[in-house]
mmCIF file of C-alpha atoms and ligand atoms in Angstrom:
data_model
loop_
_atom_site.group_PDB
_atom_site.id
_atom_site.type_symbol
_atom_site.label_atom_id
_atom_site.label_comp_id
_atom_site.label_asym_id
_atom_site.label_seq_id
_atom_site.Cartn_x
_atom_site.Cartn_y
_atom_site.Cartn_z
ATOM 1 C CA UNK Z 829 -1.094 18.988 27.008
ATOM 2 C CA UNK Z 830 -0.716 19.553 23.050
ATOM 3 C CA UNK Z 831 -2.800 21.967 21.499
ATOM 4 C CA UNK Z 832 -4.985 19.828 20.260
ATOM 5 C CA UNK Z 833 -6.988 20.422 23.272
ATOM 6 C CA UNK Z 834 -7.370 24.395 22.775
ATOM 7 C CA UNK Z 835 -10.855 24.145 20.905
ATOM 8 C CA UNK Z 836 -9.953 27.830 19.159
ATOM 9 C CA UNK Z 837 -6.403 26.070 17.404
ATOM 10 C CA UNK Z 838 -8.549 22.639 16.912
ATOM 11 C CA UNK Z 839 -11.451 24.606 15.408
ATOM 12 C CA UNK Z 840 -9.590 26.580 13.253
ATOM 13 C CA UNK Z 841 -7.674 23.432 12.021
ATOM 14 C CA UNK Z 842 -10.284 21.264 10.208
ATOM 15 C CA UNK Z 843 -8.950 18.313 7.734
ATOM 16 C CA UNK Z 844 -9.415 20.333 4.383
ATOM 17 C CA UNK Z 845 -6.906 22.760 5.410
ATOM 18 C CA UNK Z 846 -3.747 21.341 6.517
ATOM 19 C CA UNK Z 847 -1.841 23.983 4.286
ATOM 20 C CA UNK Z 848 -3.359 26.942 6.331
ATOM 21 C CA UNK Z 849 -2.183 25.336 9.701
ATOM 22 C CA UNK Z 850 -0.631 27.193 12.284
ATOM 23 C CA UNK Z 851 1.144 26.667 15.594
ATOM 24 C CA UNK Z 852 3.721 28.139 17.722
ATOM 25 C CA UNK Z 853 5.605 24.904 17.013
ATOM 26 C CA UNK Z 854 5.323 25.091 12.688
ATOM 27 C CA UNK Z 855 8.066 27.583 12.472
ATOM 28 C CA UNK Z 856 10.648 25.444 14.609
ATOM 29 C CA UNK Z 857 9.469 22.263 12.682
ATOM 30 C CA UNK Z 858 10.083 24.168 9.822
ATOM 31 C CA UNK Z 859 13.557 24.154 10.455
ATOM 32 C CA UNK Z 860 13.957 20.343 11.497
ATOM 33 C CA UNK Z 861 15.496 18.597 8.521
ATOM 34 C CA UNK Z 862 15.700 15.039 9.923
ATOM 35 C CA UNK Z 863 13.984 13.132 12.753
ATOM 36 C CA UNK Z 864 16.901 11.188 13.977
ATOM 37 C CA UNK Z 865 15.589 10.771 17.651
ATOM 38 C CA UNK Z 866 13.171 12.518 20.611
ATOM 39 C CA UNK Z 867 16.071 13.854 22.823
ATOM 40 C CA UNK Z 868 16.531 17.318 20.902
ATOM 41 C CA UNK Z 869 12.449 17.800 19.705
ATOM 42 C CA UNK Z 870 10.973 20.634 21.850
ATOM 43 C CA UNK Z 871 7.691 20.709 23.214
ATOM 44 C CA UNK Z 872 6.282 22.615 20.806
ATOM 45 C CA UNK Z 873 7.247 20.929 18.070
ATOM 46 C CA UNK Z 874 5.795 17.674 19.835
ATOM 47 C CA UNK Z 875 2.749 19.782 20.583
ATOM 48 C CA UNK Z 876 2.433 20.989 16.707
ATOM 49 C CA UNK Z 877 3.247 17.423 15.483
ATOM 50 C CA UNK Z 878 0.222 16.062 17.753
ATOM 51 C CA UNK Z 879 -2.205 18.364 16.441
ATOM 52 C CA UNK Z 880 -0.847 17.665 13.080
ATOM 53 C CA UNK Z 881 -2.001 14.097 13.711
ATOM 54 C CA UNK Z 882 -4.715 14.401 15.661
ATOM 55 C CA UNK Z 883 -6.222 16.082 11.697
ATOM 56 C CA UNK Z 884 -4.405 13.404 9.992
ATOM 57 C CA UNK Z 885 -6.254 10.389 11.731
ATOM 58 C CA UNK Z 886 -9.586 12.183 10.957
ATOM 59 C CA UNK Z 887 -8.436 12.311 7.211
ATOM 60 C CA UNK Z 888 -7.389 8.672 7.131
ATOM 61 C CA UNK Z 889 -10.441 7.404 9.714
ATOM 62 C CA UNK Z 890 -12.839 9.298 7.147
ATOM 63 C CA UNK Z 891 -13.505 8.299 3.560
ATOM 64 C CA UNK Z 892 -12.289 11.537 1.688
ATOM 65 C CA UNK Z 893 -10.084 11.112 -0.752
ATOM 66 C CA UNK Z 894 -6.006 11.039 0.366
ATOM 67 C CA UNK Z 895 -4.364 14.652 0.782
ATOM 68 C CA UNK Z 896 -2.468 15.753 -1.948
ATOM 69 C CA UNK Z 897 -0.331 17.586 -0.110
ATOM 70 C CA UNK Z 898 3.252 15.744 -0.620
ATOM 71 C CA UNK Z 899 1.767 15.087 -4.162
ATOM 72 C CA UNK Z 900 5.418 14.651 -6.274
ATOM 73 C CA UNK Z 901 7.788 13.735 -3.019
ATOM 74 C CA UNK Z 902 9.128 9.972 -3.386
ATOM 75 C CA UNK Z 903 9.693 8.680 0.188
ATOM 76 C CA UNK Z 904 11.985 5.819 0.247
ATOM 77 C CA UNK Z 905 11.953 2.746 2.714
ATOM 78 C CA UNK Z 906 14.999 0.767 3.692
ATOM 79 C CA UNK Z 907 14.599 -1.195 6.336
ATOM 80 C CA UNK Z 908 17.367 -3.539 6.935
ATOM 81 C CA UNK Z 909 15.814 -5.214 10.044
ATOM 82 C CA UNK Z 910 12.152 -6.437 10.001
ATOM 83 C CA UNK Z 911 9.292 -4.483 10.262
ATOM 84 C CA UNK Z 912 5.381 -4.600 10.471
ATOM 85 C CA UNK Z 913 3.748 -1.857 12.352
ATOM 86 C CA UNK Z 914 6.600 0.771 11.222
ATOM 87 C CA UNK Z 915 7.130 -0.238 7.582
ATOM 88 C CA UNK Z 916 3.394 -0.644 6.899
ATOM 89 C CA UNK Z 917 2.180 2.581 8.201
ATOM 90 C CA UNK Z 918 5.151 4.708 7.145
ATOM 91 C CA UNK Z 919 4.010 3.795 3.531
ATOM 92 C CA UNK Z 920 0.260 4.126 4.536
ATOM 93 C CA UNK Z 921 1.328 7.652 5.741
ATOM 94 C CA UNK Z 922 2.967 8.589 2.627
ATOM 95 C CA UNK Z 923 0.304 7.416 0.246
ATOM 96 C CA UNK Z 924 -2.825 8.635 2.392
ATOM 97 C CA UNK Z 925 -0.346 12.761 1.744
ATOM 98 C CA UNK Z 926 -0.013 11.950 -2.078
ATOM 99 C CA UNK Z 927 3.895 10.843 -2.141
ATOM 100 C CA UNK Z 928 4.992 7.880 -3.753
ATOM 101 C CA UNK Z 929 6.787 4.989 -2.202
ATOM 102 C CA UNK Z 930 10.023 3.032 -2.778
ATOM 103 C CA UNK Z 931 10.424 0.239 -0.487
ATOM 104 C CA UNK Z 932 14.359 -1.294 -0.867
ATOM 105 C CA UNK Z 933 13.996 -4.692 -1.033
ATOM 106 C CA UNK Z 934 17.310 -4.912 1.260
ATOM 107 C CA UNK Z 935 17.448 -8.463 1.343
ATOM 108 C CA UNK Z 936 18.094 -8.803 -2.436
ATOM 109 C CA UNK Z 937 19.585 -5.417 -2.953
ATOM 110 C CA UNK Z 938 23.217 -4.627 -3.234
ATOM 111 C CA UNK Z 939 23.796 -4.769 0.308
ATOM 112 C CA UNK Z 940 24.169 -8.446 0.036
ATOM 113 C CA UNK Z 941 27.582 -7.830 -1.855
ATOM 114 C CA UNK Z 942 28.882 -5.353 0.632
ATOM 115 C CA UNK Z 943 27.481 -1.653 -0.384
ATOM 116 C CA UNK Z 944 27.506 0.529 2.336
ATOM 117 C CA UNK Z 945 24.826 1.802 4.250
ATOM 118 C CA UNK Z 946 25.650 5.477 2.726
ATOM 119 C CA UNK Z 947 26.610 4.381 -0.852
ATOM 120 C CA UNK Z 948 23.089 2.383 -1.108
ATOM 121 C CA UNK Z 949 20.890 5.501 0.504
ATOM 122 C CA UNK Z 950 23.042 7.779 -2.174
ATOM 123 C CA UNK Z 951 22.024 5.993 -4.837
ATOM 124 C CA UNK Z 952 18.395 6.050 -4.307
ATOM 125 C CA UNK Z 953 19.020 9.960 -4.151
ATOM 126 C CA UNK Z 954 20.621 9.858 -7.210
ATOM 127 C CA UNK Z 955 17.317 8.550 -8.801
ATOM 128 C CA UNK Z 956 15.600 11.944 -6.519
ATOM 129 C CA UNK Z 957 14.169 10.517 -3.497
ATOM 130 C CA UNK Z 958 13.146 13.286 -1.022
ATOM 131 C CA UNK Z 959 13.172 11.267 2.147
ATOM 132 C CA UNK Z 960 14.678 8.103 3.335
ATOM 133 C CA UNK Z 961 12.821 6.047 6.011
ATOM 134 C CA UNK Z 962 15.384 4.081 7.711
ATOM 135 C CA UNK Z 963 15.893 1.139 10.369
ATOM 136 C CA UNK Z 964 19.048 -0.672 10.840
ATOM 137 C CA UNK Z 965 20.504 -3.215 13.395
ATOM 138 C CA UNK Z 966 23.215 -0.347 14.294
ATOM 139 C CA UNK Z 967 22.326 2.466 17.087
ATOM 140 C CA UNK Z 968 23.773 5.696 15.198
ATOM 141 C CA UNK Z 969 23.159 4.469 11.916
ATOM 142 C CA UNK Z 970 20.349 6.935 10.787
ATOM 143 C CA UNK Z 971 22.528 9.811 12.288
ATOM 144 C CA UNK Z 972 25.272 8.333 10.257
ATOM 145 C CA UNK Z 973 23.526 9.082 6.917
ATOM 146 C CA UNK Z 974 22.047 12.563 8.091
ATOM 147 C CA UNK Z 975 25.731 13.488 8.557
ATOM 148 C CA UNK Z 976 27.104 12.015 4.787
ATOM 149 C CA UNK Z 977 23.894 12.509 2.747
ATOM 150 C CA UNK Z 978 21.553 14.935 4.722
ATOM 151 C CA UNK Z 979 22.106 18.347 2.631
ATOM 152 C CA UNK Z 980 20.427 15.778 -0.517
ATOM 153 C CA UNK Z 981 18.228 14.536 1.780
ATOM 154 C CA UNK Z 982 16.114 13.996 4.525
ATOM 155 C CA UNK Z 983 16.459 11.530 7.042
ATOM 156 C CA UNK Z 984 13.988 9.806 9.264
ATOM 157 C CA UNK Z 985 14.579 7.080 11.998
ATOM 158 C CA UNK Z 986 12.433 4.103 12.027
ATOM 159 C CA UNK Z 987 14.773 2.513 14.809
ATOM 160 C CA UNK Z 988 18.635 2.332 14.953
ATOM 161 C CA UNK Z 989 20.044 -0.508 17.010
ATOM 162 C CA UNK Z 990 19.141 -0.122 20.962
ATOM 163 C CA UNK Z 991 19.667 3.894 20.165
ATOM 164 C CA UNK Z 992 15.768 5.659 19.292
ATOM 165 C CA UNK Z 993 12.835 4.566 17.702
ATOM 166 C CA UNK Z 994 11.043 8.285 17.757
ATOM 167 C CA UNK Z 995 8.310 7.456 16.041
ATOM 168 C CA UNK Z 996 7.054 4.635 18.103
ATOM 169 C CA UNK Z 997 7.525 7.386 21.149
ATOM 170 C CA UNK Z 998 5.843 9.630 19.614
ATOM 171 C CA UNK Z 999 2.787 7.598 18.775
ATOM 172 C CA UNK Z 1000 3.030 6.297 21.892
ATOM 173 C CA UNK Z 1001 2.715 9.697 23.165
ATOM 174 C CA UNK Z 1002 -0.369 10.681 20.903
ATOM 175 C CA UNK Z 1003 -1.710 7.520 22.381
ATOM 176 C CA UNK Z 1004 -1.554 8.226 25.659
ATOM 177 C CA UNK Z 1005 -3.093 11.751 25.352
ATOM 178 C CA UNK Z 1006 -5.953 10.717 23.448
ATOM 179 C CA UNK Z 1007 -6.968 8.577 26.699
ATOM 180 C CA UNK Z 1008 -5.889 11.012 29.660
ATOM 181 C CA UNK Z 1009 -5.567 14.755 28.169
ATOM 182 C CA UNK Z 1010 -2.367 16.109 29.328
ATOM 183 C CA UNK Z 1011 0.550 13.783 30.607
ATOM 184 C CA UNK Z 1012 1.648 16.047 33.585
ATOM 185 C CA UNK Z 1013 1.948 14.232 36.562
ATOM 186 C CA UNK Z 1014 0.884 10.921 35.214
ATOM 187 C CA UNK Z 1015 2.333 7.626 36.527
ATOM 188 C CA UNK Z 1016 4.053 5.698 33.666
ATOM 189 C CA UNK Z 1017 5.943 2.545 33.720
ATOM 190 C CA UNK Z 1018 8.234 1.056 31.565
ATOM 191 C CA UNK Z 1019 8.779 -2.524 31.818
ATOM 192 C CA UNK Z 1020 10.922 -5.531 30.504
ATOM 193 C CA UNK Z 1021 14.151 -5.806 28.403
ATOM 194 C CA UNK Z 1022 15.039 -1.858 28.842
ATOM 195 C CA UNK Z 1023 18.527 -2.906 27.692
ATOM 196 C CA UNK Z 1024 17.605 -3.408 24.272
ATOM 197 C CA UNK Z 1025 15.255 -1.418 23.863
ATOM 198 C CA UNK Z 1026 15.284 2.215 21.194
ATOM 199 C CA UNK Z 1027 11.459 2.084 22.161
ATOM 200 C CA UNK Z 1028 12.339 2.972 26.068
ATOM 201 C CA UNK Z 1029 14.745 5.138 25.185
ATOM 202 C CA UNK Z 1030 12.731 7.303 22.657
ATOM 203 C CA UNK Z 1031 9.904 7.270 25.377
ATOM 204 C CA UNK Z 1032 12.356 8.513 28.474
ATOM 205 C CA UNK Z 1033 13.573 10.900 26.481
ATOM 206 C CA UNK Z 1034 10.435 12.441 25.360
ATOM 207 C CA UNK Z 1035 7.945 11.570 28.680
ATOM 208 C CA UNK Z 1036 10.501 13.662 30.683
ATOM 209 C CA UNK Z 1037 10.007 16.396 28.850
ATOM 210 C CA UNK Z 1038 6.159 16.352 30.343
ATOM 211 C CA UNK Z 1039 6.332 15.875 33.652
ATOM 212 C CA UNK Z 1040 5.560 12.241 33.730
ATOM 213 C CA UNK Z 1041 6.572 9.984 37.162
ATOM 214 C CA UNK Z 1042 8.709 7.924 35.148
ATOM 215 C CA UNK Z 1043 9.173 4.210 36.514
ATOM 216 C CA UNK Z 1044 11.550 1.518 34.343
ATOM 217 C CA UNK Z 1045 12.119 -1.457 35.442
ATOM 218 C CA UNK Z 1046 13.521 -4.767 34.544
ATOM 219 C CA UNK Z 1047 15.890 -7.511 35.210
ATOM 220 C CA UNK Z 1048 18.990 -5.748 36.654
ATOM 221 C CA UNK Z 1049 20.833 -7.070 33.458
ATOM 222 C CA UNK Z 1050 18.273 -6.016 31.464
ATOM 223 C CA UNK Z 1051 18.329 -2.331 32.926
ATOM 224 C CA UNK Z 1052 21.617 0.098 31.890
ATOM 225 C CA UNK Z 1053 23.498 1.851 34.755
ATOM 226 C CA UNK Z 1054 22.625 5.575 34.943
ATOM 227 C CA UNK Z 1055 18.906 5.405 33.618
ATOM 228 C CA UNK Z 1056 18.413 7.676 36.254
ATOM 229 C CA UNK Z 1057 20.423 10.468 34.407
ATOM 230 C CA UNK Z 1058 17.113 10.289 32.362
ATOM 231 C CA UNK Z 1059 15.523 11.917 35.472
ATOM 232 C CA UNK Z 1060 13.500 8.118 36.036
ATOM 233 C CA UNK Z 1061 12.898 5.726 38.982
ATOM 234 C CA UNK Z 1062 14.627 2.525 38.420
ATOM 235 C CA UNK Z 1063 13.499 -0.681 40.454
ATOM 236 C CA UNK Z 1064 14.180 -4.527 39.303
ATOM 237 C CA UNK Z 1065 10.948 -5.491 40.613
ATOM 238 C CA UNK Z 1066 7.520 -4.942 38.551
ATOM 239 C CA UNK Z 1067 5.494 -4.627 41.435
ATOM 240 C CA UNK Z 1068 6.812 -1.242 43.479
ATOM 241 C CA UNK Z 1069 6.922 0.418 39.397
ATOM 242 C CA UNK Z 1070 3.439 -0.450 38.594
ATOM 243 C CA UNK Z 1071 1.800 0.614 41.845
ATOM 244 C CA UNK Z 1072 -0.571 3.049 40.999
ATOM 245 C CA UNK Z 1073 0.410 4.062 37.296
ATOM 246 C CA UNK Z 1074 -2.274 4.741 34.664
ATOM 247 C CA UNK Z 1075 0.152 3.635 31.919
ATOM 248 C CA UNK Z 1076 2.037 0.798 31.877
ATOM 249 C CA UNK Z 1077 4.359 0.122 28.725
ATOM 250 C CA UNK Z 1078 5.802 -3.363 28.040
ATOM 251 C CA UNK Z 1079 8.399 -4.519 26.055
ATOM 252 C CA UNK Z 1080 9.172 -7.101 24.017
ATOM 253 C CA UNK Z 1081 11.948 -9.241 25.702
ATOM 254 C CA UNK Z 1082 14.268 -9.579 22.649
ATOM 255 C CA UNK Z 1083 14.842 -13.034 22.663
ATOM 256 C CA UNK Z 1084 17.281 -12.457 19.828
ATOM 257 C CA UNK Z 1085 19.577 -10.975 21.782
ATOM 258 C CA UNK Z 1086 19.279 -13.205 25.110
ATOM 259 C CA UNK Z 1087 22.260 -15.160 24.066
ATOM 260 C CA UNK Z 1088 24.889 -13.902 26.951
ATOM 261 C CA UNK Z 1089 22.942 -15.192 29.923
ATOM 262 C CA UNK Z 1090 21.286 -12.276 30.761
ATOM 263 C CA UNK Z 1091 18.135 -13.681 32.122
ATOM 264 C CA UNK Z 1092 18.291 -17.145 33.865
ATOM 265 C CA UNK Z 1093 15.188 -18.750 32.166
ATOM 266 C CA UNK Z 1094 12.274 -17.389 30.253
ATOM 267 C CA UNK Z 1095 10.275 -19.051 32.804
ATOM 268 C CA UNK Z 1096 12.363 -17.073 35.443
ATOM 269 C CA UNK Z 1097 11.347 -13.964 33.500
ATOM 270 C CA UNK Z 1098 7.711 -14.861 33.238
ATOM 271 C CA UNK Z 1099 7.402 -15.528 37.148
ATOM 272 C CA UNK Z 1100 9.044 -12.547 37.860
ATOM 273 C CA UNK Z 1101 8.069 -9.722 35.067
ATOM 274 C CA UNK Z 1102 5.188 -10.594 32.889
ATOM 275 C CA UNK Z 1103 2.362 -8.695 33.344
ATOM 276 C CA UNK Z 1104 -1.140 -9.992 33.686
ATOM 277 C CA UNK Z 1105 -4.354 -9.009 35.312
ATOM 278 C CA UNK Z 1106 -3.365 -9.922 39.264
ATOM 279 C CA UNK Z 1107 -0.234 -7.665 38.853
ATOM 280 C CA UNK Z 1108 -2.396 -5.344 37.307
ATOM 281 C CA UNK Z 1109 -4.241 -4.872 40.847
ATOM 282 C CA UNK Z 1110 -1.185 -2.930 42.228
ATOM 283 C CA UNK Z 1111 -1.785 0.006 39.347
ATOM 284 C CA UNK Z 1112 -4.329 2.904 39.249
ATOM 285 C CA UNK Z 1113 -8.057 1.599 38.798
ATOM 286 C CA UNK Z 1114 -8.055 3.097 35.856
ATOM 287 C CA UNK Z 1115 -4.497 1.619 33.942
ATOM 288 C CA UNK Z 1116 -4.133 1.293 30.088
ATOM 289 C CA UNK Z 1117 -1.504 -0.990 28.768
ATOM 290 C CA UNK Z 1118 0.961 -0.123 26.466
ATOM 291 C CA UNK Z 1119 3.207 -2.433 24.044
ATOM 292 C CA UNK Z 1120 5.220 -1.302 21.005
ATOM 293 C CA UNK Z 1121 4.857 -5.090 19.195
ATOM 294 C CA UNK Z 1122 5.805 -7.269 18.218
ATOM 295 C CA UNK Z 1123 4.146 -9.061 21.512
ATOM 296 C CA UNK Z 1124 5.863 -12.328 22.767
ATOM 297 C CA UNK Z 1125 1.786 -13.769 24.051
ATOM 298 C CA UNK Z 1126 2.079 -15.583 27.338
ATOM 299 C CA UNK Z 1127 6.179 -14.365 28.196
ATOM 300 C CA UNK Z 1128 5.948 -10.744 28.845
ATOM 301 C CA UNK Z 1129 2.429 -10.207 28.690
ATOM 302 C CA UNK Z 1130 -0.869 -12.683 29.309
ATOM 303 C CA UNK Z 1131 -2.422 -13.028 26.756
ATOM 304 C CA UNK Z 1132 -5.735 -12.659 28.625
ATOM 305 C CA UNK Z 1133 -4.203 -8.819 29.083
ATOM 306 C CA UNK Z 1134 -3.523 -8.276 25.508
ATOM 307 C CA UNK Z 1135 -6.572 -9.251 24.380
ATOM 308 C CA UNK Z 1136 -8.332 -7.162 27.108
ATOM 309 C CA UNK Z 1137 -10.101 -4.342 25.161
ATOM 310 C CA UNK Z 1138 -11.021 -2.553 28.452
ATOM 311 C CA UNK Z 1139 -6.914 -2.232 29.512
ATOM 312 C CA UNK Z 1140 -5.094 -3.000 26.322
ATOM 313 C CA UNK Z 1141 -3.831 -0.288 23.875
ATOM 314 C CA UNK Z 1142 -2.152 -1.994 21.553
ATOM 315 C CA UNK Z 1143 -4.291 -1.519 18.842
ATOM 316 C CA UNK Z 1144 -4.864 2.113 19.404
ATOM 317 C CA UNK Z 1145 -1.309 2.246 19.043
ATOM 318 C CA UNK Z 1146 -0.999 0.655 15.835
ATOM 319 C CA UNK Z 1147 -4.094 2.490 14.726
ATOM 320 C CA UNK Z 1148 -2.530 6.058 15.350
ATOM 321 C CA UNK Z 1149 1.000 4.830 14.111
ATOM 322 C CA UNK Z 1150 -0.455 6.285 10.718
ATOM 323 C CA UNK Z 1151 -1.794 9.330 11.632
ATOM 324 C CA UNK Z 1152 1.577 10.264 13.504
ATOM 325 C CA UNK Z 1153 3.518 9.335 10.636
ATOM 326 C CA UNK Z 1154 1.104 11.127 8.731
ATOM 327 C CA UNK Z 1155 2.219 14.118 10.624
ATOM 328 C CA UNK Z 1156 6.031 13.598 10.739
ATOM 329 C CA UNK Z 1157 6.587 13.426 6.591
ATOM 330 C CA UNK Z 1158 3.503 16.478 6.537
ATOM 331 C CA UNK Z 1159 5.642 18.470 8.527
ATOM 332 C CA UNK Z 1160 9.367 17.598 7.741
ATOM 333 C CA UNK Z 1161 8.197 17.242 4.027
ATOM 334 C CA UNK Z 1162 6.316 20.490 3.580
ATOM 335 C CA UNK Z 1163 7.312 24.317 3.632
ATOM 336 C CA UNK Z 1164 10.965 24.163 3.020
ATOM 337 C CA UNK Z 1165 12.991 24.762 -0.104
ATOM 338 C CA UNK Z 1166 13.605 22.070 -2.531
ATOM 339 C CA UNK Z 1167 16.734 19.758 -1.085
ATOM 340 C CA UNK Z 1168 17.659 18.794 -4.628
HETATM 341 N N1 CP Y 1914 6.946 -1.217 17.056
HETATM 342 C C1 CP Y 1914 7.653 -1.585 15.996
HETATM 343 O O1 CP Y 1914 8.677 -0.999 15.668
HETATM 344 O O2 CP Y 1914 7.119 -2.623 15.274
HETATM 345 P P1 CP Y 1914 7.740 -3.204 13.944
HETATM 346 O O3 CP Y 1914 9.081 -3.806 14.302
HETATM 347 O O4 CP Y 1914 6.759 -4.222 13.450
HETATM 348 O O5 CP Y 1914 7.925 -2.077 12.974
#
């Protein structure tokens, strides 16, 4: 369980005083340049970074004015695939800490005429950006521009290809711990198009960590071989990977990608993997839903279920996706030298 629960550390970190913040974790944040996935965070970091957020969302729930914290830092957003949740609350995140904002417009930006994905983050640190927020179509690409530009700059991932989205894990995460405390021993499931998915990844990577009973399951050509290197249970049925979990997390099946035959019929998929309240019966009394959105209503997921405000956490999700970005540019952002 993060810190957050050790009333002491909680007490002693109220919202005025994010500066005078301290946790075992701070020091090895400290030293984290880019977020690029969850695979190499440790748990203290996560643990700092969910206190961290856990005093961001009362700043940003409360109607005190915005930190001033990353007052002077320009944070820039290209986002080369579409966005909602991420793009929306990275900049929410940025303004609610005093940065500025640049969002690339990248469909009418000089990538049209063939920059590269380097030469177009250079020149926005030419004009002395501190951080890029990036999502692209290609797994590696954010680690790509760490590597070429990341002594100018910092890098953060907002989703590379099938590769990490870290912080949708990482919200998911804060989500999850906000309803049951610590994660240890808790019954997860991930469900749906696994093989496309940065937002399963990101989540394996970083529920392992904790202790979690990690269940994925999907479509067996919508589920990688070797998940179980991941240290997960793998089934291509819903029903034995629900039974008895408190979380379940659905995803999306990417129906822009579907077009090698990978599932027989959406209506195949819905009769064999969407999730509604019947199904539901197999889980613990007690389940919460997860989803990362967008939500495909009525093919992976009733929407009786997402609309259910006793089982659905969707909108906690998007809800904390601010104060966990909030926490991710506070901490990369803050207490290291000048990269320019
Ligand atoms: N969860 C997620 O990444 O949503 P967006 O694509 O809307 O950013």
């Amino acid at each position: 369980m993060p810190n957050r629960s050790t009333q002491s550390t909680t007490e002693q970190n109220t919202i005025g005083n994010l500066f005078e913040f301290d946790h075992d974790g701070l020091p090895l944040f400290r030293r984290r340049r880019h977020l690029i996935d969850t695979q190499d965070l440790l748990k203290e970091e996560v643990d700092c970074l969910m206190e961290v957020a856990a005093l961001c969302k009362k700043n940003h729930q409360s109607e005190v004015e915005p930190l001033a914290v990353l007052s002077g830092k320009t944070i820039a957003n290209i986002f080369y695939e579409n966005s909602t949740r991420t793009r929306s609350s990275f900049e929410m995140a940025a303004r609610r800490l005093g940065a500025s904002v640049l969002n690339l417009d990248t469909k009418v930006s000089s990538v049209a005429k063939g920059e590269t994905i380097t030469d177009t983050a250079r020149q926005l640190v030419s004009m002395r950006v501190d951080a890029i927020v990036q999502r692209h179509s290609a797994s590696g690409a954010a680690a790509h521009v760490a590597t070429e530009l990341g002594d100018k700059v910092q890098i953060i991932n907002a989703g590379d290809g099938w590769h990490a989205h870290p912080t949708q894990a990482l919200l998911d995460f804060f989500t999850m711990t906000e309803i049951r405390g610590s994660l240890s021993g808790a019954r997860v499931a991930i469900v749906g198009d696994i093989l496309h998915s940065r937002v399963a990844r990101s989540n394996m990577w970083l529920l392992t960590k904790y202790g979690v009973d990690l269940n994925v399951a999907g479509p067996p050509t919508l589920v990688p071989a070797g998940l179980e290197s991941f240290g997960v249970t793998v089934h291509n049925r819903l029903e034995p990977a629900i039974e008895g979990c408190d979380f379940i997390m659905v995803l999306r099946l990417q129906m822009e990608r579907q077009k090698q035959g990978l599932i027989p019929s959406v209506g195949e998929y819905k009769k064999l993997f969407r999730l509604d309240h019947a199904r539901l019966q197999l889980a613990a009394p007690g389940v919460r839903i997860l989803h990362p959105g967008p939500v495909n209503r009525g093919i992976e997921i009733t929407d009786a279920l997402v609309d259910d405000e006793s089982k659905s956490l969707i909108d906690a999700q998007v809800a904390n996706g601010v104060a966990v970005r909030m926490a991710v540019l506070y901490l990369l952002l803050t207490g290291k030298e000048s990269v320019q």
